[in-house]
Amino acid sequence: MEFPDLGKHCSEKTCKQLDFLPLKCDACKQDFCKDHFTCAAHKCPFAFKKDVQVPVCPLCNNPVPVKKGEIPDVVVGEHIDRDCNYHPWKKEKIFMYRCSKEGCKKKEMLQVACDQCHGSFCIQHRHPLDHSCKHGGRPIGTAR
């Protein structure tokens, strides 16, 4: 060999090929041939440092921040154990304003309050004449 110092051997244990244009792994900083320079090809133990994706909690669908050097699976697991806001047993009620008219069981998403008696009613009973409003003597808008 005329140039014994030229090139480097592949750091993969099963390869050790002399490569004149070796490629350096960004994560572990070792030299590899063209067949083994990817993290997957040489099973790089530091590949998680190169991965900059933000994992999302599978329960609450919120992003979980991961610091450099931490393993994402461990951090997401800790989030689920401590900080996760997912409660399958607790359902948020949408229709929560029940009609005050006697005998009516309808519920509304938004409160429809009577201007005279200040009761909460459904759309069908929102007018003072429809819920027999007794406040203020006579109801507003009666036809004669």
JSON list of N, CA and C in Angstrom, two decimals, residues 28-103:
[
{"chain": "A", "resi": 28, "resn": "CYS", "atom": "N", "xyz": [-23.22, 9.33, 17.45]},
{"chain": "A", "resi": 28, "resn": "CYS", "atom": "CA", "xyz": [-22.16, 8.69, 18.24]},
{"chain": "A", "resi": 28, "resn": "CYS", "atom": "C", "xyz": [-20.75, 9.13, 17.84]},
{"chain": "A", "resi": 29, "resn": "LYS", "atom": "N", "xyz": [-20.62, 9.90, 16.76]},
{"chain": "A", "resi": 29, "resn": "LYS", "atom": "CA", "xyz": [-19.35, 10.48, 16.30]},
{"chain": "A", "resi": 29, "resn": "LYS", "atom": "C", "xyz": [-18.32, 9.43, 15.86]},
{"chain": "A", "resi": 30, "resn": "GLN", "atom": "N", "xyz": [-18.77, 8.27, 15.43]},
{"chain": "A", "resi": 30, "resn": "GLN", "atom": "CA", "xyz": [-17.86, 7.24, 14.92]},
{"chain": "A", "resi": 30, "resn": "GLN", "atom": "C", "xyz": [-17.89, 7.23, 13.40]},
{"chain": "A", "resi": 31, "resn": "ASP", "atom": "N", "xyz": [-16.82, 6.71, 12.78]},
{"chain": "A", "resi": 31, "resn": "ASP", "atom": "CA", "xyz": [-16.71, 6.66, 11.33]},
{"chain": "A", "resi": 31, "resn": "ASP", "atom": "C", "xyz": [-17.28, 5.34, 10.80]},
{"chain": "A", "resi": 32, "resn": "PHE", "atom": "N", "xyz": [-18.03, 5.44, 9.68]},
{"chain": "A", "resi": 32, "resn": "PHE", "atom": "CA", "xyz": [-18.65, 4.26, 9.08]},
{"chain": "A", "resi": 32, "resn": "PHE", "atom": "C", "xyz": [-18.53, 4.32, 7.57]},
{"chain": "A", "resi": 33, "resn": "CYS", "atom": "N", "xyz": [-18.67, 3.15, 6.95]},
{"chain": "A", "resi": 33, "resn": "CYS", "atom": "CA", "xyz": [-18.69, 3.06, 5.49]},
{"chain": "A", "resi": 33, "resn": "CYS", "atom": "C", "xyz": [-20.07, 3.47, 4.99]},
{"chain": "A", "resi": 34, "resn": "LYS", "atom": "N", "xyz": [-20.24, 3.49, 3.68]},
{"chain": "A", "resi": 34, "resn": "LYS", "atom": "CA", "xyz": [-21.51, 3.94, 3.09]},
{"chain": "A", "resi": 34, "resn": "LYS", "atom": "C", "xyz": [-22.67, 3.02, 3.44]},
{"chain": "A", "resi": 35, "resn": "ASP", "atom": "N", "xyz": [-22.39, 1.77, 3.79]},
{"chain": "A", "resi": 35, "resn": "ASP", "atom": "CA", "xyz": [-23.45, 0.82, 4.11]},
{"chain": "A", "resi": 35, "resn": "ASP", "atom": "C", "xyz": [-23.93, 0.93, 5.56]},
{"chain": "A", "resi": 36, "resn": "HIS", "atom": "N", "xyz": [-23.10, 1.48, 6.44]},
{"chain": "A", "resi": 36, "resn": "HIS", "atom": "CA", "xyz": [-23.42, 1.48, 7.88]},
{"chain": "A", "resi": 36, "resn": "HIS", "atom": "C", "xyz": [-23.48, 2.87, 8.51]},
{"chain": "A", "resi": 37, "resn": "PHE", "atom": "N", "xyz": [-23.50, 3.95, 7.73]},
{"chain": "A", "resi": 37, "resn": "PHE", "atom": "CA", "xyz": [-23.45, 5.29, 8.35]},
{"chain": "A", "resi": 37, "resn": "PHE", "atom": "C", "xyz": [-24.78, 5.74, 8.95]},
{"chain": "A", "resi": 38, "resn": "THR", "atom": "N", "xyz": [-25.91, 5.16, 8.54]},
{"chain": "A", "resi": 38, "resn": "THR", "atom": "CA", "xyz": [-27.20, 5.55, 9.13]},
{"chain": "A", "resi": 38, "resn": "THR", "atom": "C", "xyz": [-27.31, 4.95, 10.53]},
{"chain": "A", "resi": 39, "resn": "CYS", "atom": "N", "xyz": [-28.07, 5.62, 11.38]},
{"chain": "A", "resi": 39, "resn": "CYS", "atom": "CA", "xyz": [-28.24, 5.16, 12.77]},
{"chain": "A", "resi": 39, "resn": "CYS", "atom": "C", "xyz": [-28.88, 3.77, 12.82]},
{"chain": "A", "resi": 40, "resn": "ALA", "atom": "N", "xyz": [-29.81, 3.51, 11.92]},
{"chain": "A", "resi": 40, "resn": "ALA", "atom": "CA", "xyz": [-30.48, 2.21, 11.90]},
{"chain": "A", "resi": 40, "resn": "ALA", "atom": "C", "xyz": [-29.53, 1.11, 11.44]},
{"chain": "A", "resi": 41, "resn": "ALA", "atom": "N", "xyz": [-28.63, 1.41, 10.52]},
{"chain": "A", "resi": 41, "resn": "ALA", "atom": "CA", "xyz": [-27.73, 0.38, 9.98]},
{"chain": "A", "resi": 41, "resn": "ALA", "atom": "C", "xyz": [-26.71, -0.09, 11.00]},
{"chain": "A", "resi": 42, "resn": "HIS", "atom": "N", "xyz": [-26.22, 0.81, 11.85]},
{"chain": "A", "resi": 42, "resn": "HIS", "atom": "CA", "xyz": [-25.22, 0.38, 12.85]},
{"chain": "A", "resi": 42, "resn": "HIS", "atom": "C", "xyz": [-25.81, 0.32, 14.27]},
{"chain": "A", "resi": 43, "resn": "LYS", "atom": "N", "xyz": [-27.14, 0.41, 14.36]},
{"chain": "A", "resi": 43, "resn": "LYS", "atom": "CA", "xyz": [-27.86, 0.31, 15.64]},
{"chain": "A", "resi": 43, "resn": "LYS", "atom": "C", "xyz": [-27.24, 1.26, 16.67]},
{"chain": "A", "resi": 44, "resn": "CYS", "atom": "N", "xyz": [-27.24, 2.53, 16.30]},
{"chain": "A", "resi": 44, "resn": "CYS", "atom": "CA", "xyz": [-26.62, 3.57, 17.12]},
{"chain": "A", "resi": 44, "resn": "CYS", "atom": "C", "xyz": [-27.32, 3.69, 18.48]},
{"chain": "A", "resi": 45, "resn": "PRO", "atom": "N", "xyz": [-26.56, 3.59, 19.57]},
{"chain": "A", "resi": 45, "resn": "PRO", "atom": "CA", "xyz": [-27.17, 3.71, 20.91]},
{"chain": "A", "resi": 45, "resn": "PRO", "atom": "C", "xyz": [-27.55, 5.15, 21.26]},
{"chain": "A", "resi": 46, "resn": "PHE", "atom": "N", "xyz": [-27.07, 6.13, 20.48]},
{"chain": "A", "resi": 46, "resn": "PHE", "atom": "CA", "xyz": [-27.36, 7.53, 20.76]},
{"chain": "A", "resi": 46, "resn": "PHE", "atom": "C", "xyz": [-28.32, 8.14, 19.74]},
{"chain": "A", "resi": 47, "resn": "ALA", "atom": "N", "xyz": [-29.06, 7.30, 19.03]},
{"chain": "A", "resi": 47, "resn": "ALA", "atom": "CA", "xyz": [-29.97, 7.79, 18.00]},
{"chain": "A", "resi": 47, "resn": "ALA", "atom": "C", "xyz": [-31.07, 8.67, 18.58]},
{"chain": "A", "resi": 48, "resn": "PHE", "atom": "N", "xyz": [-31.46, 8.43, 19.84]},
{"chain": "A", "resi": 48, "resn": "PHE", "atom": "CA", "xyz": [-32.53, 9.23, 20.45]},
{"chain": "A", "resi": 48, "resn": "PHE", "atom": "C", "xyz": [-32.10, 10.68, 20.64]},
{"chain": "A", "resi": 49, "resn": "LYS", "atom": "N", "xyz": [-30.81, 10.97, 20.71]},
{"chain": "A", "resi": 49, "resn": "LYS", "atom": "CA", "xyz": [-30.34, 12.35, 20.84]},
{"chain": "A", "resi": 49, "resn": "LYS", "atom": "C", "xyz": [-30.55, 13.13, 19.56]},
{"chain": "A", "resi": 50, "resn": "LYS", "atom": "N", "xyz": [-30.51, 12.44, 18.43]},
{"chain": "A", "resi": 50, "resn": "LYS", "atom": "CA", "xyz": [-30.67, 13.08, 17.13]},
{"chain": "A", "resi": 50, "resn": "LYS", "atom": "C", "xyz": [-32.14, 13.32, 16.80]},
{"chain": "A", "resi": 51, "resn": "ASP", "atom": "N", "xyz": [-33.02, 12.53, 17.37]},
{"chain": "A", "resi": 51, "resn": "ASP", "atom": "CA", "xyz": [-34.45, 12.63, 17.09]},
{"chain": "A", "resi": 51, "resn": "ASP", "atom": "C", "xyz": [-35.03, 13.84, 17.81]},
{"chain": "A", "resi": 52, "resn": "VAL", "atom": "N", "xyz": [-35.56, 14.81, 17.05]},
{"chain": "A", "resi": 52, "resn": "VAL", "atom": "CA", "xyz": [-36.07, 16.04, 17.64]},
{"chain": "A", "resi": 52, "resn": "VAL", "atom": "C", "xyz": [-37.60, 16.13, 17.58]},
{"chain": "A", "resi": 53, "resn": "GLN", "atom": "N", "xyz": [-38.26, 15.02, 17.37]},
{"chain": "A", "resi": 53, "resn": "GLN", "atom": "CA", "xyz": [-39.71, 15.02, 17.33]},
{"chain": "A", "resi": 53, "resn": "GLN", "atom": "C", "xyz": [-40.26, 15.15, 18.74]},
{"chain": "A", "resi": 54, "resn": "VAL", "atom": "N", "xyz": [-41.39, 15.81, 18.87]},
{"chain": "A", "resi": 54, "resn": "VAL", "atom": "CA", "xyz": [-42.05, 15.96, 20.17]},
{"chain": "A", "resi": 54, "resn": "VAL", "atom": "C", "xyz": [-43.13, 14.89, 20.26]},
{"chain": "A", "resi": 55, "resn": "PRO", "atom": "N", "xyz": [-43.03, 13.99, 21.24]},
{"chain": "A", "resi": 55, "resn": "PRO", "atom": "CA", "xyz": [-44.05, 12.95, 21.35]},
{"chain": "A", "resi": 55, "resn": "PRO", "atom": "C", "xyz": [-45.38, 13.53, 21.85]},
{"chain": "A", "resi": 56, "resn": "VAL", "atom": "N", "xyz": [-46.47, 12.87, 21.48]},
{"chain": "A", "resi": 56, "resn": "VAL", "atom": "CA", "xyz": [-47.81, 13.28, 21.87]},
{"chain": "A", "resi": 56, "resn": "VAL", "atom": "C", "xyz": [-48.39, 12.20, 22.78]},
{"chain": "A", "resi": 57, "resn": "CYS", "atom": "N", "xyz": [-49.00, 12.61, 23.87]},
{"chain": "A", "resi": 57, "resn": "CYS", "atom": "CA", "xyz": [-49.62, 11.68, 24.81]},
{"chain": "A", "resi": 57, "resn": "CYS", "atom": "C", "xyz": [-50.76, 10.96, 24.10]},
{"chain": "A", "resi": 58, "resn": "PRO", "atom": "N", "xyz": [-50.80, 9.62, 24.14]},
{"chain": "A", "resi": 58, "resn": "PRO", "atom": "CA", "xyz": [-51.87, 8.88, 23.46]},
{"chain": "A", "resi": 58, "resn": "PRO", "atom": "C", "xyz": [-53.23, 9.02, 24.14]},
{"chain": "A", "resi": 59, "resn": "LEU", "atom": "N", "xyz": [-53.27, 9.48, 25.38]},
{"chain": "A", "resi": 59, "resn": "LEU", "atom": "CA", "xyz": [-54.54, 9.61, 26.09]},
{"chain": "A", "resi": 59, "resn": "LEU", "atom": "C", "xyz": [-55.16, 10.99, 25.94]},
{"chain": "A", "resi": 60, "resn": "CYS", "atom": "N", "xyz": [-54.36, 12.04, 26.23]},
{"chain": "A", "resi": 60, "resn": "CYS", "atom": "CA", "xyz": [-54.92, 13.39, 26.22]},
{"chain": "A", "resi": 60, "resn": "CYS", "atom": "C", "xyz": [-54.58, 14.18, 24.96]},
{"chain": "A", "resi": 61, "resn": "ASN", "atom": "N", "xyz": [-53.77, 13.62, 24.06]},
{"chain": "A", "resi": 61, "resn": "ASN", "atom": "CA", "xyz": [-53.37, 14.25, 22.80]},
{"chain": "A", "resi": 61, "resn": "ASN", "atom": "C", "xyz": [-52.63, 15.57, 22.98]},
{"chain": "A", "resi": 62, "resn": "ASN", "atom": "N", "xyz": [-51.94, 15.75, 24.09]},
{"chain": "A", "resi": 62, "resn": "ASN", "atom": "CA", "xyz": [-51.13, 16.94, 24.33]},
{"chain": "A", "resi": 62, "resn": "ASN", "atom": "C", "xyz": [-49.66, 16.62, 24.07]},
{"chain": "A", "resi": 63, "resn": "PRO", "atom": "N", "xyz": [-48.88, 17.57, 23.51]},
{"chain": "A", "resi": 63, "resn": "PRO", "atom": "CA", "xyz": [-47.46, 17.32, 23.31]},
{"chain": "A", "resi": 63, "resn": "PRO", "atom": "C", "xyz": [-46.74, 17.24, 24.66]},
{"chain": "A", "resi": 64, "resn": "VAL", "atom": "N", "xyz": [-45.78, 16.32, 24.74]},
{"chain": "A", "resi": 64, "resn": "VAL", "atom": "CA", "xyz": [-45.02, 16.13, 25.97]},
{"chain": "A", "resi": 64, "resn": "VAL", "atom": "C", "xyz": [-43.58, 16.57, 25.69]},
{"chain": "A", "resi": 65, "resn": "PRO", "atom": "N", "xyz": [-43.10, 17.65, 26.34]},
{"chain": "A", "resi": 65, "resn": "PRO", "atom": "CA", "xyz": [-41.73, 18.12, 26.06]},
{"chain": "A", "resi": 65, "resn": "PRO", "atom": "C", "xyz": [-40.69, 17.14, 26.58]},
{"chain": "A", "resi": 66, "resn": "VAL", "atom": "N", "xyz": [-39.67, 16.91, 25.74]},
{"chain": "A", "resi": 66, "resn": "VAL", "atom": "CA", "xyz": [-38.59, 15.99, 26.09]},
{"chain": "A", "resi": 66, "resn": "VAL", "atom": "C", "xyz": [-37.27, 16.76, 26.00]},
{"chain": "A", "resi": 67, "resn": "LYS", "atom": "N", "xyz": [-36.49, 16.74, 27.08]},
{"chain": "A", "resi": 67, "resn": "LYS", "atom": "CA", "xyz": [-35.19, 17.41, 27.09]},
{"chain": "A", "resi": 67, "resn": "LYS", "atom": "C", "xyz": [-34.16, 16.55, 26.39]},
{"chain": "A", "resi": 68, "resn": "LYS", "atom": "N", "xyz": [-33.06, 17.17, 25.96]},
{"chain": "A", "resi": 68, "resn": "LYS", "atom": "CA", "xyz": [-32.01, 16.42, 25.28]},
{"chain": "A", "resi": 68, "resn": "LYS", "atom": "C", "xyz": [-31.43, 15.37, 26.22]},
{"chain": "A", "resi": 69, "resn": "GLY", "atom": "N", "xyz": [-31.26, 14.19, 25.68]},
{"chain": "A", "resi": 69, "resn": "GLY", "atom": "CA", "xyz": [-30.70, 13.09, 26.47]},
{"chain": "A", "resi": 69, "resn": "GLY", "atom": "C", "xyz": [-31.74, 12.22, 27.14]},
{"chain": "A", "resi": 70, "resn": "GLU", "atom": "N", "xyz": [-32.99, 12.65, 27.16]},
{"chain": "A", "resi": 70, "resn": "GLU", "atom": "CA", "xyz": [-34.04, 11.84, 27.78]},
{"chain": "A", "resi": 70, "resn": "GLU", "atom": "C", "xyz": [-34.67, 10.93, 26.74]},
{"chain": "A", "resi": 71, "resn": "ILE", "atom": "N", "xyz": [-35.11, 9.78, 27.19]},
{"chain": "A", "resi": 71, "resn": "ILE", "atom": "CA", "xyz": [-35.77, 8.83, 26.31]},
{"chain": "A", "resi": 71, "resn": "ILE", "atom": "C", "xyz": [-37.26, 9.18, 26.26]},
{"chain": "A", "resi": 72, "resn": "PRO", "atom": "N", "xyz": [-37.81, 9.41, 25.05]},
{"chain": "A", "resi": 72, "resn": "PRO", "atom": "CA", "xyz": [-39.21, 9.86, 24.93]},
{"chain": "A", "resi": 72, "resn": "PRO", "atom": "C", "xyz": [-40.23, 8.91, 25.57]},
{"chain": "A", "resi": 73, "resn": "ASP", "atom": "N", "xyz": [-40.02, 7.61, 25.46]},
{"chain": "A", "resi": 73, "resn": "ASP", "atom": "CA", "xyz": [-40.98, 6.66, 26.04]},
{"chain": "A", "resi": 73, "resn": "ASP", "atom": "C", "xyz": [-41.07, 6.80, 27.55]},
{"chain": "A", "resi": 74, "resn": "VAL", "atom": "N", "xyz": [-39.94, 7.04, 28.19]},
{"chain": "A", "resi": 74, "resn": "VAL", "atom": "CA", "xyz": [-39.92, 7.19, 29.65]},
{"chain": "A", "resi": 74, "resn": "VAL", "atom": "C", "xyz": [-40.63, 8.48, 30.05]},
{"chain": "A", "resi": 75, "resn": "VAL", "atom": "N", "xyz": [-40.39, 9.56, 29.32]},
{"chain": "A", "resi": 75, "resn": "VAL", "atom": "CA", "xyz": [-40.99, 10.86, 29.64]},
{"chain": "A", "resi": 75, "resn": "VAL", "atom": "C", "xyz": [-42.51, 10.81, 29.45]},
{"chain": "A", "resi": 76, "resn": "VAL", "atom": "N", "xyz": [-42.98, 10.17, 28.36]},
{"chain": "A", "resi": 76, "resn": "VAL", "atom": "CA", "xyz": [-44.42, 10.05, 28.13]},
{"chain": "A", "resi": 76, "resn": "VAL", "atom": "C", "xyz": [-45.05, 9.19, 29.23]},
{"chain": "A", "resi": 77, "resn": "GLY", "atom": "N", "xyz": [-44.37, 8.14, 29.65]},
{"chain": "A", "resi": 77, "resn": "GLY", "atom": "CA", "xyz": [-44.87, 7.31, 30.74]},
{"chain": "A", "resi": 77, "resn": "GLY", "atom": "C", "xyz": [-45.01, 8.08, 32.04]},
{"chain": "A", "resi": 78, "resn": "GLU", "atom": "N", "xyz": [-44.03, 8.93, 32.34]},
{"chain": "A", "resi": 78, "resn": "GLU", "atom": "CA", "xyz": [-44.10, 9.77, 33.54]},
{"chain": "A", "resi": 78, "resn": "GLU", "atom": "C", "xyz": [-45.24, 10.78, 33.43]},
{"chain": "A", "resi": 79, "resn": "HIS", "atom": "N", "xyz": [-45.45, 11.32, 32.22]},
{"chain": "A", "resi": 79, "resn": "HIS", "atom": "CA", "xyz": [-46.56, 12.26, 32.00]},
{"chain": "A", "resi": 79, "resn": "HIS", "atom": "C", "xyz": [-47.89, 11.58, 32.28]},
{"chain": "A", "resi": 80, "resn": "ILE", "atom": "N", "xyz": [-48.06, 10.37, 31.79]},
{"chain": "A", "resi": 80, "resn": "ILE", "atom": "CA", "xyz": [-49.31, 9.63, 32.01]},
{"chain": "A", "resi": 80, "resn": "ILE", "atom": "C", "xyz": [-49.53, 9.36, 33.49]},
{"chain": "A", "resi": 81, "resn": "ASP", "atom": "N", "xyz": [-48.46, 9.04, 34.20]},
{"chain": "A", "resi": 81, "resn": "ASP", "atom": "CA", "xyz": [-48.57, 8.74, 35.65]},
{"chain": "A", "resi": 81, "resn": "ASP", "atom": "C", "xyz": [-48.84, 9.97, 36.48]},
{"chain": "A", "resi": 82, "resn": "ARG", "atom": "N", "xyz": [-48.31, 11.15, 36.09]},
{"chain": "A", "resi": 82, "resn": "ARG", "atom": "CA", "xyz": [-48.41, 12.34, 36.94]},
{"chain": "A", "resi": 82, "resn": "ARG", "atom": "C", "xyz": [-49.33, 13.43, 36.40]},
{"chain": "A", "resi": 83, "resn": "ASP", "atom": "N", "xyz": [-49.08, 13.89, 35.17]},
{"chain": "A", "resi": 83, "resn": "ASP", "atom": "CA", "xyz": [-49.66, 15.14, 34.68]},
{"chain": "A", "resi": 83, "resn": "ASP", "atom": "C", "xyz": [-50.82, 14.98, 33.71]},
{"chain": "A", "resi": 84, "resn": "CYS", "atom": "N", "xyz": [-51.13, 13.78, 33.28]},
{"chain": "A", "resi": 84, "resn": "CYS", "atom": "CA", "xyz": [-52.12, 13.60, 32.21]},
{"chain": "A", "resi": 84, "resn": "CYS", "atom": "C", "xyz": [-53.51, 14.02, 32.69]},
{"chain": "A", "resi": 85, "resn": "ASN", "atom": "N", "xyz": [-54.21, 14.78, 31.85]},
{"chain": "A", "resi": 85, "resn": "ASN", "atom": "CA", "xyz": [-55.55, 15.28, 32.19]},
{"chain": "A", "resi": 85, "resn": "ASN", "atom": "C", "xyz": [-56.66, 14.41, 31.63]},
{"chain": "A", "resi": 86, "resn": "TYR", "atom": "N", "xyz": [-56.35, 13.20, 31.22]},
{"chain": "A", "resi": 86, "resn": "TYR", "atom": "CA", "xyz": [-57.34, 12.31, 30.64]},
{"chain": "A", "resi": 86, "resn": "TYR", "atom": "C", "xyz": [-58.10, 11.60, 31.75]},
{"chain": "A", "resi": 87, "resn": "HIS", "atom": "N", "xyz": [-59.42, 11.77, 31.78]},
{"chain": "A", "resi": 87, "resn": "HIS", "atom": "CA", "xyz": [-60.27, 11.12, 32.76]},
{"chain": "A", "resi": 87, "resn": "HIS", "atom": "C", "xyz": [-61.46, 10.51, 32.02]},
{"chain": "A", "resi": 88, "resn": "PRO", "atom": "N", "xyz": [-61.41, 9.21, 31.68]},
{"chain": "A", "resi": 88, "resn": "PRO", "atom": "CA", "xyz": [-62.49, 8.63, 30.90]},
{"chain": "A", "resi": 88, "resn": "PRO", "atom": "C", "xyz": [-63.80, 8.56, 31.67]},
{"chain": "A", "resi": 89, "resn": "TRP", "atom": "N", "xyz": [-63.75, 8.54, 32.98]},
{"chain": "A", "resi": 89, "resn": "TRP", "atom": "CA", "xyz": [-64.96, 8.45, 33.79]},
{"chain": "A", "resi": 89, "resn": "TRP", "atom": "C", "xyz": [-65.65, 9.81, 33.94]},
{"chain": "A", "resi": 90, "resn": "LYS", "atom": "N", "xyz": [-64.95, 10.88, 33.63]},
{"chain": "A", "resi": 90, "resn": "LYS", "atom": "CA", "xyz": [-65.51, 12.22, 33.80]},
{"chain": "A", "resi": 90, "resn": "LYS", "atom": "C", "xyz": [-65.86, 12.78, 32.42]},
{"chain": "A", "resi": 91, "resn": "LYS", "atom": "N", "xyz": [-67.15, 12.83, 32.11]},
{"chain": "A", "resi": 91, "resn": "LYS", "atom": "CA", "xyz": [-67.58, 13.39, 30.84]},
{"chain": "A", "resi": 91, "resn": "LYS", "atom": "C", "xyz": [-68.07, 14.81, 31.08]},
{"chain": "A", "resi": 92, "resn": "GLU", "atom": "N", "xyz": [-67.67, 15.69, 30.19]},
{"chain": "A", "resi": 92, "resn": "GLU", "atom": "CA", "xyz": [-68.08, 17.08, 30.31]},
{"chain": "A", "resi": 92, "resn": "GLU", "atom": "C", "xyz": [-69.51, 17.22, 29.80]},
{"chain": "A", "resi": 93, "resn": "LYS", "atom": "N", "xyz": [-70.36, 17.82, 30.63]},
{"chain": "A", "resi": 93, "resn": "LYS", "atom": "CA", "xyz": [-71.75, 17.99, 30.25]},
{"chain": "A", "resi": 93, "resn": "LYS", "atom": "C", "xyz": [-71.89, 19.18, 29.31]},
{"chain": "A", "resi": 94, "resn": "ILE", "atom": "N", "xyz": [-72.59, 18.97, 28.21]},
{"chain": "A", "resi": 94, "resn": "ILE", "atom": "CA", "xyz": [-72.81, 20.05, 27.25]},
{"chain": "A", "resi": 94, "resn": "ILE", "atom": "C", "xyz": [-74.15, 20.71, 27.53]},
{"chain": "A", "resi": 95, "resn": "PHE", "atom": "N", "xyz": [-75.20, 19.90, 27.67]},
{"chain": "A", "resi": 95, "resn": "PHE", "atom": "CA", "xyz": [-76.54, 20.43, 27.92]},
{"chain": "A", "resi": 95, "resn": "PHE", "atom": "C", "xyz": [-76.75, 20.48, 29.43]},
{"chain": "A", "resi": 96, "resn": "MET", "atom": "N", "xyz": [-76.54, 21.65, 30.01]},
{"chain": "A", "resi": 96, "resn": "MET", "atom": "CA", "xyz": [-76.59, 21.72, 31.47]},
{"chain": "A", "resi": 96, "resn": "MET", "atom": "C", "xyz": [-77.64, 22.68, 32.03]},
{"chain": "A", "resi": 97, "resn": "TYR", "atom": "N", "xyz": [-78.35, 23.43, 31.17]},
{"chain": "A", "resi": 97, "resn": "TYR", "atom": "CA", "xyz": [-79.36, 24.35, 31.66]},
{"chain": "A", "resi": 97, "resn": "TYR", "atom": "C", "xyz": [-80.73, 23.73, 31.46]},
{"chain": "A", "resi": 98, "resn": "ARG", "atom": "N", "xyz": [-81.32, 23.25, 32.56]},
{"chain": "A", "resi": 98, "resn": "ARG", "atom": "CA", "xyz": [-82.62, 22.59, 32.51]},
{"chain": "A", "resi": 98, "resn": "ARG", "atom": "C", "xyz": [-83.75, 23.61, 32.54]},
{"chain": "A", "resi": 99, "resn": "CYS", "atom": "N", "xyz": [-84.81, 23.31, 31.81]},
{"chain": "A", "resi": 99, "resn": "CYS", "atom": "CA", "xyz": [-85.96, 24.20, 31.73]},
{"chain": "A", "resi": 99, "resn": "CYS", "atom": "C", "xyz": [-86.69, 24.23, 33.07]},
{"chain": "A", "resi": 100, "resn": "SER", "atom": "N", "xyz": [-87.06, 25.44, 33.53]},
{"chain": "A", "resi": 100, "resn": "SER", "atom": "CA", "xyz": [-87.77, 25.63, 34.80]},
{"chain": "A", "resi": 100, "resn": "SER", "atom": "C", "xyz": [-89.27, 25.43, 34.69]},
{"chain": "A", "resi": 101, "resn": "LYS", "atom": "N", "xyz": [-89.80, 25.27, 33.49]},
{"chain": "A", "resi": 101, "resn": "LYS", "atom": "CA", "xyz": [-91.24, 25.06, 33.30]},
{"chain": "A", "resi": 101, "resn": "LYS", "atom": "C", "xyz": [-91.61, 23.71, 33.89]},
{"chain": "A", "resi": 102, "resn": "GLU", "atom": "N", "xyz": [-92.66, 23.71, 34.68]},
{"chain": "A", "resi": 102, "resn": "GLU", "atom": "CA", "xyz": [-93.10, 22.49, 35.35]},
{"chain": "A", "resi": 102, "resn": "GLU", "atom": "C", "xyz": [-93.52, 21.45, 34.31]},
{"chain": "A", "resi": 103, "resn": "GLY", "atom": "N", "xyz": [-92.96, 20.26, 34.42]},
{"chain": "A", "resi": 103, "resn": "GLY", "atom": "CA", "xyz": [-93.27, 19.17, 33.52]},
{"chain": "A", "resi": 103, "resn": "GLY", "atom": "C", "xyz": [-92.32, 19.06, 32.33]}
]
